[in-house]
DNA sequence: AGGGAAAGTTGTATTTGACAATCATCGATC
DNA sequence: GATCGATGATTGTCAAATACAACTTTCCCT
């Protein structure tokens, strides 16, 4: 068992380093490119956010920005918008509250839910985050010309909205 | 401290569920859409791969496919292509070998490196994986018309290649 | 022969994420 | 107006990915 399957040999050099366009197997694998690029995008963003107490966060900054712009928003609305599950969001919000960026208030008339509110410091951090993400959008996607950038935005938004409709 | 910053109130309904287009704060946040969509894409792929011993793998299937099509390929070449770091890839390959999908052979003349080879079972799994990923590409991106799909492929490939050039 | 680079591995810590189960509250119905 | 189902959220637990640093082995070049 564990015999090695026969297949045609590869060139010697390609074994050491794959040429960027020697990914023929993956050529039609859109998901591969999406994931590889997004992975780098996230790491880049993390690096830019380093030290900002919302770093390392995929969902942290989205939560913060949404709370900043939608005072009183519910946790479930955020987890839905970010396509994450609720338990993760719950812990994440607990953390954000612990570091003093947001507040959770039980709303009168709906005591199950908690309204989320930004604190003064949270608001300041939000603005910093916005500045950073704007800079990243500009720089990370700088290789793309205007048209490609707007294409990408339009297409990913379309996918995003379609996903959310599917979940509704 | 922890005072709540003043801001304009949101509509009552938006606090419960954000309308898909009520993400004005994030409108120009391409990275948000990229990450959200890719996150769903990965989960969808995981679900499709369930039970296939390479499931839950972001890098596993790429490694497998590359080894299948490039017999003798080096681990470093794979980690470079997938934009991951080497330690992760090392452990991942150890796992793939443990379950009998690949073999690692010390190559004569270069005893530092290990050539990676697919096993018969690994080859079979590869073909299954290819079938699944092709199906996913078709179905997941079905909302997009032909043009958008090719745009997305072209743009993400451009980003990917640019990233790899930057690392070289 | 020796120093530096390259290929991999191991150690460790941080995160994330999913899923199930639970608690509290609301609302609707009988 | 009491109960049952639905809704909002939290907790517990577990599996996995990922990064970064340190270390070993081997190769290459002078």
Tab-separated table of C-alpha atoms (C1' of nucleotides) in Angstrom:
chain	number	residue	atom	x	y	z
A	1	UNK	CA	0.000	0.000	0.000
A	2	UNK	CA	0.860	3.617	-0.220
A	3	UNK	CA	2.341	3.005	-3.579
A	4	UNK	CA	3.182	6.133	-5.471
A	5	UNK	CA	1.002	6.853	-8.413
A	6	UNK	CA	2.643	7.259	-11.767
A	7	UNK	CA	2.549	10.633	-13.384
A	8	UNK	CA	4.619	12.674	-15.732
A	9	UNK	CA	7.691	14.280	-14.196
A	10	UNK	CA	7.944	17.972	-13.654
A	11	UNK	CA	10.796	20.164	-14.620
A	12	UNK	CA	13.550	20.283	-12.077
A	13	UNK	CA	13.262	23.971	-11.360
A	14	UNK	CA	9.531	23.926	-10.816
A	15	UNK	CA	10.079	21.648	-7.868
A	16	UNK	CA	12.017	24.310	-6.047
A	17	UNK	CA	9.906	27.277	-6.778
A	18	UNK	CA	6.690	27.350	-8.679
A	19	UNK	CA	6.532	30.035	-11.279
A	20	UNK	CA	3.526	32.216	-10.515
A	21	UNK	CA	1.836	31.072	-13.683
A	22	UNK	CA	2.709	27.425	-13.192
A	23	UNK	CA	-0.457	26.861	-11.289
A	24	UNK	CA	-2.257	25.289	-14.169
A	25	UNK	CA	-3.971	22.885	-11.857
A	26	UNK	CA	-5.478	25.756	-10.025
A	27	UNK	CA	-6.137	27.918	-13.001
A	28	UNK	CA	-9.836	27.561	-12.852
A	29	UNK	CA	-9.907	27.560	-9.105
A	30	UNK	CA	-11.309	30.941	-8.317
A	31	UNK	CA	-11.677	29.977	-4.694
A	32	UNK	CA	-7.952	29.439	-4.421
A	33	UNK	CA	-7.135	32.950	-5.545
A	34	UNK	CA	-9.852	34.466	-3.425
A	35	UNK	CA	-8.606	32.739	-0.349
A	36	UNK	CA	-4.938	33.368	-0.953
A	37	UNK	CA	-5.466	37.047	-1.627
A	38	UNK	CA	-7.835	37.539	1.274
A	39	UNK	CA	-5.447	35.792	3.580
A	40	UNK	CA	-2.729	38.261	2.693
A	41	UNK	CA	-5.185	41.104	2.919
A	42	UNK	CA	-6.061	40.141	6.467
A	43	UNK	CA	-2.478	39.839	7.549
A	44	UNK	CA	-1.692	43.177	6.021
A	45	UNK	CA	-4.581	44.752	7.842
A	46	UNK	CA	-3.544	43.168	11.107
A	47	UNK	CA	-0.096	44.612	10.708
A	48	UNK	CA	-1.502	48.060	10.101
A	49	UNK	CA	-3.767	47.821	13.119
A	50	UNK	CA	-1.004	46.587	15.396
A	51	UNK	CA	-1.243	48.038	18.861
A	52	UNK	CA	-4.703	49.414	18.331
A	53	UNK	CA	-6.451	46.991	20.721
A	54	UNK	CA	-8.715	45.896	17.921
A	55	UNK	CA	-5.847	44.279	16.078
A	56	UNK	CA	-5.925	40.657	15.062
A	57	UNK	CA	-9.558	41.153	14.603
A	58	UNK	CA	-11.461	40.205	11.539
A	59	UNK	CA	-14.754	41.010	13.096
A	60	UNK	CA	-13.662	43.423	15.778
A	61	UNK	CA	-13.242	46.392	13.536
A	62	UNK	CA	-16.458	45.765	11.688
A	63	UNK	CA	-18.307	45.555	14.958
A	64	UNK	CA	-16.701	48.735	16.181
A	65	UNK	CA	-17.483	50.666	13.026
A	66	UNK	CA	-21.058	49.478	12.947
A	67	UNK	CA	-21.641	50.353	16.570
A	68	UNK	CA	-20.098	53.718	15.936
A	69	UNK	CA	-22.464	54.480	13.114
A	70	UNK	CA	-25.541	52.681	14.436
A	71	UNK	CA	-25.863	53.491	18.112
A	72	UNK	CA	-28.069	50.979	19.860
A	73	UNK	CA	-27.468	48.254	17.330
A	74	UNK	CA	-28.017	44.666	18.428
A	75	UNK	CA	-25.337	42.047	18.612
A	76	UNK	CA	-27.330	39.779	16.367
A	77	UNK	CA	-27.474	42.412	13.669
A	78	UNK	CA	-23.715	42.624	13.686
A	79	UNK	CA	-23.111	38.914	13.592
A	80	UNK	CA	-25.525	38.697	10.723
A	81	UNK	CA	-23.848	41.479	8.793
A	82	UNK	CA	-20.432	39.986	9.298
A	83	UNK	CA	-21.633	36.503	8.415
A	84	UNK	CA	-20.318	35.125	11.694
A	85	UNK	CA	-22.062	33.094	14.308
A	86	UNK	CA	-23.451	34.675	17.406
A	87	UNK	CA	-21.338	33.081	20.106
A	88	UNK	CA	-18.177	34.481	18.559
A	89	UNK	CA	-19.725	37.895	18.346
A	90	UNK	CA	-20.879	37.707	21.924
A	91	UNK	CA	-17.414	37.045	23.243
A	92	UNK	CA	-15.959	39.633	20.938
A	93	UNK	CA	-18.345	42.260	22.265
A	94	UNK	CA	-17.565	41.309	25.827
A	95	UNK	CA	-13.955	41.946	24.993
A	96	UNK	CA	-14.655	45.293	23.370
A	97	UNK	CA	-16.580	46.319	26.432
A	98	UNK	CA	-13.820	45.126	28.745
A	99	UNK	CA	-11.304	47.370	27.033
A	100	UNK	CA	-13.703	50.266	27.190
A	101	UNK	CA	-14.506	50.817	23.556
A	102	UNK	CA	-18.204	50.086	23.744
A	103	UNK	CA	-21.016	49.773	26.235
A	104	UNK	CA	-23.796	47.270	26.369
A	105	UNK	CA	-27.041	48.514	27.786
A	106	UNK	CA	-30.159	46.576	28.424
A	107	UNK	CA	-32.879	48.425	26.608
A	108	UNK	CA	-36.131	49.206	28.371
A	109	UNK	CA	-39.009	47.492	26.675
A	110	UNK	CA	-36.826	44.747	25.279
A	111	UNK	CA	-34.864	43.361	28.131
A	112	UNK	CA	-33.638	40.343	26.237
A	113	UNK	CA	-31.599	42.433	23.918
A	114	UNK	CA	-28.728	44.727	24.557
A	115	UNK	CA	-28.171	47.950	22.772
A	116	UNK	CA	-24.585	48.573	21.837
A	117	UNK	CA	-23.106	52.022	22.155
A	118	UNK	CA	-19.736	53.425	21.365
A	119	UNK	CA	-17.728	55.142	24.057
A	120	UNK	CA	-15.721	58.289	23.532
A	121	UNK	CA	-12.568	56.268	23.302
A	122	UNK	CA	-14.250	53.782	21.039
A	123	UNK	CA	-15.260	56.593	18.752
A	124	UNK	CA	-11.711	57.836	18.596
A	125	UNK	CA	-10.453	54.370	17.785
A	126	UNK	CA	-13.140	54.027	15.133
A	127	UNK	CA	-11.898	57.069	13.351
A	128	UNK	CA	-8.365	55.810	13.511
A	129	UNK	CA	-9.504	52.486	12.115
A	130	UNK	CA	-11.347	54.190	9.307
A	131	UNK	CA	-8.239	56.077	8.403
A	132	UNK	CA	-6.201	52.898	8.362
A	133	UNK	CA	-8.672	50.877	6.342
A	134	UNK	CA	-9.000	53.636	3.819
A	135	UNK	CA	-5.256	53.750	3.472
A	136	UNK	CA	-5.134	50.020	3.063
A	137	UNK	CA	-7.832	49.981	0.438
A	138	UNK	CA	-5.839	52.478	-1.508
A	139	UNK	CA	-2.472	50.851	-1.110
A	140	UNK	CA	-3.237	47.178	-1.126
A	141	UNK	CA	-5.295	47.443	-4.273
A	142	UNK	CA	-3.008	49.935	-5.895
A	143	UNK	CA	-1.919	47.421	-8.519
A	144	UNK	CA	-5.392	47.506	-9.913
A	145	UNK	CA	-6.486	50.322	-12.125
A	146	UNK	CA	-9.620	52.290	-11.367
A	147	UNK	CA	-11.807	50.049	-13.438
A	148	UNK	CA	-10.626	46.859	-11.830
A	149	UNK	CA	-11.058	48.296	-8.373
A	150	UNK	CA	-14.620	49.276	-9.009
A	151	UNK	CA	-15.269	45.947	-10.698
A	152	UNK	CA	-13.943	44.128	-7.683
A	153	UNK	CA	-15.987	46.225	-5.315
A	154	UNK	CA	-19.136	45.760	-7.323
A	155	UNK	CA	-18.650	42.021	-7.716
A	156	UNK	CA	-17.781	41.279	-4.109
A	157	UNK	CA	-20.703	43.391	-2.966
A	158	UNK	CA	-22.969	41.478	-5.247
A	159	UNK	CA	-21.735	38.209	-3.790
A	160	UNK	CA	-22.081	39.529	-0.287
A	161	UNK	CA	-25.633	40.656	-0.792
A	162	UNK	CA	-26.537	37.428	-2.451
A	163	UNK	CA	-25.143	35.477	0.483
A	164	UNK	CA	-27.139	37.525	2.936
A	165	UNK	CA	-30.310	37.080	0.992
A	166	UNK	CA	-29.707	33.379	1.005
A	167	UNK	CA	-29.438	33.366	4.768
A	168	UNK	CA	-32.545	35.413	5.357
B	1	UNK	CA	-14.733	57.525	31.872
B	2	UNK	CA	-16.485	55.245	29.469
B	3	UNK	CA	-18.943	57.947	28.693
B	4	UNK	CA	-20.965	57.263	25.647
B	5	UNK	CA	-20.225	59.447	22.692
B	6	UNK	CA	-23.044	61.408	21.223
B	7	UNK	CA	-24.194	60.515	17.781
B	8	UNK	CA	-27.322	60.634	15.762
B	9	UNK	CA	-29.835	57.912	16.529
B	10	UNK	CA	-30.546	55.126	14.103
B	11	UNK	CA	-33.896	53.957	12.988
B	12	UNK	CA	-35.449	51.438	15.289
B	13	UNK	CA	-35.597	48.650	12.772
B	14	UNK	CA	-32.006	48.971	11.731
B	15	UNK	CA	-31.018	48.048	15.220
B	16	UNK	CA	-32.584	44.655	14.882
B	17	UNK	CA	-31.473	43.723	11.457
B	18	UNK	CA	-29.261	45.719	9.198
B	19	UNK	CA	-30.588	46.037	5.716
B	20	UNK	CA	-28.006	44.662	3.336
B	21	UNK	CA	-27.420	48.082	1.901
B	22	UNK	CA	-27.354	49.816	5.249
B	23	UNK	CA	-23.667	49.318	5.515
B	24	UNK	CA	-22.805	52.812	4.473
B	25	UNK	CA	-19.944	52.897	6.901
B	26	UNK	CA	-18.403	50.006	5.143
B	27	UNK	CA	-19.333	51.019	1.676
B	28	UNK	CA	-15.849	51.842	0.633
B	29	UNK	CA	-14.355	49.012	2.601
B	30	UNK	CA	-13.411	46.576	-0.076
B	31	UNK	CA	-11.533	44.512	2.450
B	32	UNK	CA	-14.722	43.946	4.404
B	33	UNK	CA	-16.534	42.448	1.452
B	34	UNK	CA	-13.552	40.411	0.408
B	35	UNK	CA	-13.208	38.923	3.836
B	36	UNK	CA	-16.868	38.285	4.406
B	37	UNK	CA	-17.339	36.607	1.056
B	38	UNK	CA	-14.190	34.545	1.344
B	39	UNK	CA	-15.170	33.448	4.796
B	40	UNK	CA	-18.431	32.074	3.462
B	41	UNK	CA	-16.657	30.590	0.498
B	42	UNK	CA	-14.342	28.660	2.794
B	43	UNK	CA	-17.143	27.383	4.930
B	44	UNK	CA	-19.046	26.290	1.886
B	45	UNK	CA	-16.029	24.453	0.590
B	46	UNK	CA	-15.448	22.785	3.919
B	47	UNK	CA	-18.998	21.537	3.907
B	48	UNK	CA	-18.596	20.095	0.450
B	49	UNK	CA	-15.368	18.394	1.400
B	50	UNK	CA	-16.765	16.916	4.586
B	51	UNK	CA	-15.535	13.427	5.246
B	52	UNK	CA	-12.855	13.616	2.609
B	53	UNK	CA	-9.915	13.619	5.060
B	54	UNK	CA	-8.722	16.865	3.561
B	55	UNK	CA	-11.733	18.729	4.858
B	56	UNK	CA	-11.390	21.819	6.988
B	57	UNK	CA	-8.304	22.463	4.987
B	58	UNK	CA	-7.549	25.757	3.435
B	59	UNK	CA	-4.108	24.668	2.411
B	60	UNK	CA	-4.559	20.928	2.402
B	61	UNK	CA	-6.349	20.691	-0.875
B	62	UNK	CA	-3.996	23.079	-2.599
B	63	UNK	CA	-1.040	21.063	-1.372
B	64	UNK	CA	-2.643	17.863	-2.526
B	65	UNK	CA	-3.466	19.178	-5.977
B	66	UNK	CA	-0.031	20.632	-6.464
B	67	UNK	CA	1.694	17.439	-5.402
B	68	UNK	CA	-0.575	15.535	-7.712
B	69	UNK	CA	0.380	17.627	-10.695
B	70	UNK	CA	3.982	18.322	-9.759
B	71	UNK	CA	5.534	15.086	-8.532
B	72	UNK	CA	8.649	15.725	-6.528
B	73	UNK	CA	7.653	19.257	-5.587
B	74	UNK	CA	9.217	20.768	-2.470
B	75	UNK	CA	7.319	21.788	0.608
B	76	UNK	CA	8.726	25.275	0.393
B	77	UNK	CA	7.381	25.692	-3.096
B	78	UNK	CA	3.924	24.857	-1.854
B	79	UNK	CA	4.044	27.132	1.134
B	80	UNK	CA	5.208	29.893	-1.139
B	81	UNK	CA	2.445	29.306	-3.654
B	82	UNK	CA	-0.193	29.221	-0.978
B	83	UNK	CA	1.223	32.298	0.747
B	84	UNK	CA	1.493	30.404	4.033
B	85	UNK	CA	4.446	30.032	6.283
B	86	UNK	CA	6.586	26.949	6.246
B	87	UNK	CA	5.897	25.561	9.686
B	88	UNK	CA	2.209	25.255	8.936
B	89	UNK	CA	2.940	23.533	5.680
B	90	UNK	CA	5.359	21.170	7.360
B	91	UNK	CA	2.792	19.980	9.832
B	92	UNK	CA	0.140	19.799	7.182
B	93	UNK	CA	2.326	17.587	5.021
B	94	UNK	CA	3.122	15.357	7.945
B	95	UNK	CA	-0.589	14.925	8.357
B	96	UNK	CA	-1.186	14.177	4.698
B	97	UNK	CA	1.541	11.563	4.833
B	98	UNK	CA	0.111	10.067	8.005
B	99	UNK	CA	-3.232	9.489	6.335
B	100	UNK	CA	-1.546	7.983	3.334
B	101	UNK	CA	-2.265	10.548	0.660
B	102	UNK	CA	1.300	11.546	-0.058
B	103	UNK	CA	4.847	10.358	0.467
B	104	UNK	CA	7.869	12.358	1.396
B	105	UNK	CA	11.143	11.082	-0.009
B	106	UNK	CA	14.581	12.391	0.662
B	107	UNK	CA	16.025	13.099	-2.731
B	108	UNK	CA	19.521	11.894	-3.572
B	109	UNK	CA	21.799	14.807	-4.256
B	110	UNK	CA	19.750	17.168	-2.078
B	111	UNK	CA	19.304	15.581	1.244
B	112	UNK	CA	17.968	18.687	2.927
B	113	UNK	CA	14.887	18.681	0.822
B	114	UNK	CA	12.131	16.194	0.475
B	115	UNK	CA	10.379	15.423	-2.702
B	116	UNK	CA	6.656	15.101	-2.333
B	117	UNK	CA	4.782	12.427	-4.221
B	118	UNK	CA	1.171	11.544	-4.453
B	119	UNK	CA	0.031	8.056	-3.561
B	120	UNK	CA	-2.572	6.120	-5.473
B	121	UNK	CA	-5.153	6.988	-2.878
B	122	UNK	CA	-3.985	10.574	-2.833
B	123	UNK	CA	-4.466	10.731	-6.565
B	124	UNK	CA	-7.978	9.408	-6.257
B	125	UNK	CA	-8.770	11.978	-3.588
B	126	UNK	CA	-7.262	14.687	-5.761
B	127	UNK	CA	-9.635	13.898	-8.550
B	128	UNK	CA	-12.531	13.922	-6.185
B	129	UNK	CA	-11.406	17.271	-4.841
B	130	UNK	CA	-11.101	18.678	-8.322
B	131	UNK	CA	-14.618	17.603	-9.067
B	132	UNK	CA	-15.888	19.256	-5.916
B	133	UNK	CA	-14.026	22.508	-6.383
B	134	UNK	CA	-15.172	22.758	-9.967
B	135	UNK	CA	-18.737	22.276	-8.830
B	136	UNK	CA	-18.299	24.874	-6.161
B	137	UNK	CA	-16.822	27.390	-8.539
B	138	UNK	CA	-19.823	26.950	-10.730
B	139	UNK	CA	-22.441	27.044	-8.019
B	140	UNK	CA	-21.057	29.504	-5.540
B	141	UNK	CA	-20.412	32.104	-8.180
B	142	UNK	CA	-23.562	31.358	-10.080
B	143	UNK	CA	-25.062	34.726	-9.161
B	144	UNK	CA	-22.449	36.362	-11.279
B	145	UNK	CA	-22.806	36.477	-15.005
B	146	UNK	CA	-20.035	35.250	-17.254
B	147	UNK	CA	-18.413	38.636	-17.479
B	148	UNK	CA	-18.293	39.171	-13.764
B	149	UNK	CA	-16.872	35.742	-13.170
B	150	UNK	CA	-14.048	36.263	-15.596
B	151	UNK	CA	-13.479	39.739	-14.196
B	152	UNK	CA	-13.215	38.339	-10.718
B	153	UNK	CA	-10.858	35.608	-11.795
B	154	UNK	CA	-8.673	38.009	-13.690
B	155	UNK	CA	-8.549	40.544	-10.898
B	156	UNK	CA	-7.847	38.119	-8.082
B	157	UNK	CA	-5.176	36.459	-10.172
B	158	UNK	CA	-3.605	39.807	-10.795
B	159	UNK	CA	-3.572	40.528	-7.079
B	160	UNK	CA	-2.190	37.108	-6.334
B	161	UNK	CA	0.629	37.445	-8.794
B	162	UNK	CA	1.448	40.872	-7.554
B	163	UNK	CA	1.636	39.608	-3.993
B	164	UNK	CA	3.976	36.820	-4.968
B	165	UNK	CA	6.206	39.175	-6.857
B	166	UNK	CA	6.388	41.352	-3.814
B	167	UNK	CA	7.544	38.456	-1.716
B	168	UNK	CA	10.193	37.282	-4.127
C	1	DA	C1'	37.647	24.198	6.281
C	2	DG	C1'	34.417	27.526	7.665
C	3	DG	C1'	30.575	30.715	7.355
C	4	DG	C1'	26.356	31.712	5.631
C	5	DA	C1'	22.171	30.451	3.313
C	6	DA	C1'	18.475	27.174	2.577
C	7	DA	C1'	15.049	23.317	3.862
C	8	DG	C1'	12.516	21.548	7.437
C	9	DT	C1'	11.019	20.670	12.090
C	10	DT	C1'	9.642	21.693	16.745
C	11	DG	C1'	7.953	24.543	20.486
C	12	DT	C1'	4.746	27.755	22.032
C	13	DA	C1'	1.081	30.949	22.269
C	14	DT	C1'	-2.706	33.296	20.206
C	15	DT	C1'	-6.945	33.110	17.742
C	16	DT	C1'	-10.577	31.614	15.678
C	17	DG	C1'	-14.507	29.127	14.969
C	18	DA	C1'	-18.175	25.864	15.273
C	19	DC	C1'	-21.581	23.428	17.659
C	20	DA	C1'	-24.504	22.253	21.486
C	21	DA	C1'	-26.722	23.477	25.476
C	22	DT	C1'	-28.556	26.850	28.537
C	23	DC	C1'	-30.798	31.087	30.417
C	24	DA	C1'	-33.865	34.920	30.082
C	25	DT	C1'	-37.425	37.390	27.895
C	26	DC	C1'	-41.065	38.313	24.800
C	27	DG	C1'	-45.417	37.346	22.441
C	28	DA	C1'	-49.268	34.942	21.086
C	29	DT	C1'	-52.865	31.933	21.888
C	30	DC	C1'	-56.296	29.550	24.323
D	1	DG	C1'	-53.416	35.265	32.548
D	2	DA	C1'	-50.709	30.974	32.126
D	3	DT	C1'	-48.203	28.294	29.072
D	4	DC	C1'	-45.596	27.285	24.942
D	5	DG	C1'	-42.855	28.522	21.239
D	6	DA	C1'	-39.728	31.832	19.345
D	7	DT	C1'	-36.025	35.167	19.972
D	8	DG	C1'	-31.628	37.313	21.979
D	9	DA	C1'	-27.764	36.243	24.064
D	10	DT	C1'	-24.189	33.647	26.873
D	11	DT	C1'	-21.394	29.717	28.274
D	12	DG	C1'	-18.894	25.461	27.694
D	13	DT	C1'	-16.144	22.727	25.057
D	14	DC	C1'	-13.366	21.341	21.436
D	15	DA	C1'	-10.803	21.298	17.143
D	16	DA	C1'	-7.943	23.840	14.022
D	17	DA	C1'	-5.276	27.308	11.889
D	18	DT	C1'	-1.261	30.589	12.209
D	19	DA	C1'	2.227	33.073	13.481
D	20	DC	C1'	6.813	33.669	15.233
D	21	DA	C1'	11.050	32.109	17.079
D	22	DA	C1'	14.555	28.832	17.781
D	23	DC	C1'	16.969	24.858	16.267
D	24	DT	C1'	18.962	20.977	13.173
D	25	DT	C1'	20.663	19.380	9.039
D	26	DT	C1'	22.530	19.976	4.684
D	27	DC	C1'	24.366	22.481	0.961
D	28	DC	C1'	27.146	25.988	-1.362
D	29	DC	C1'	30.792	29.172	-1.949
D	30	DT	C1'	35.100	31.065	-1.022
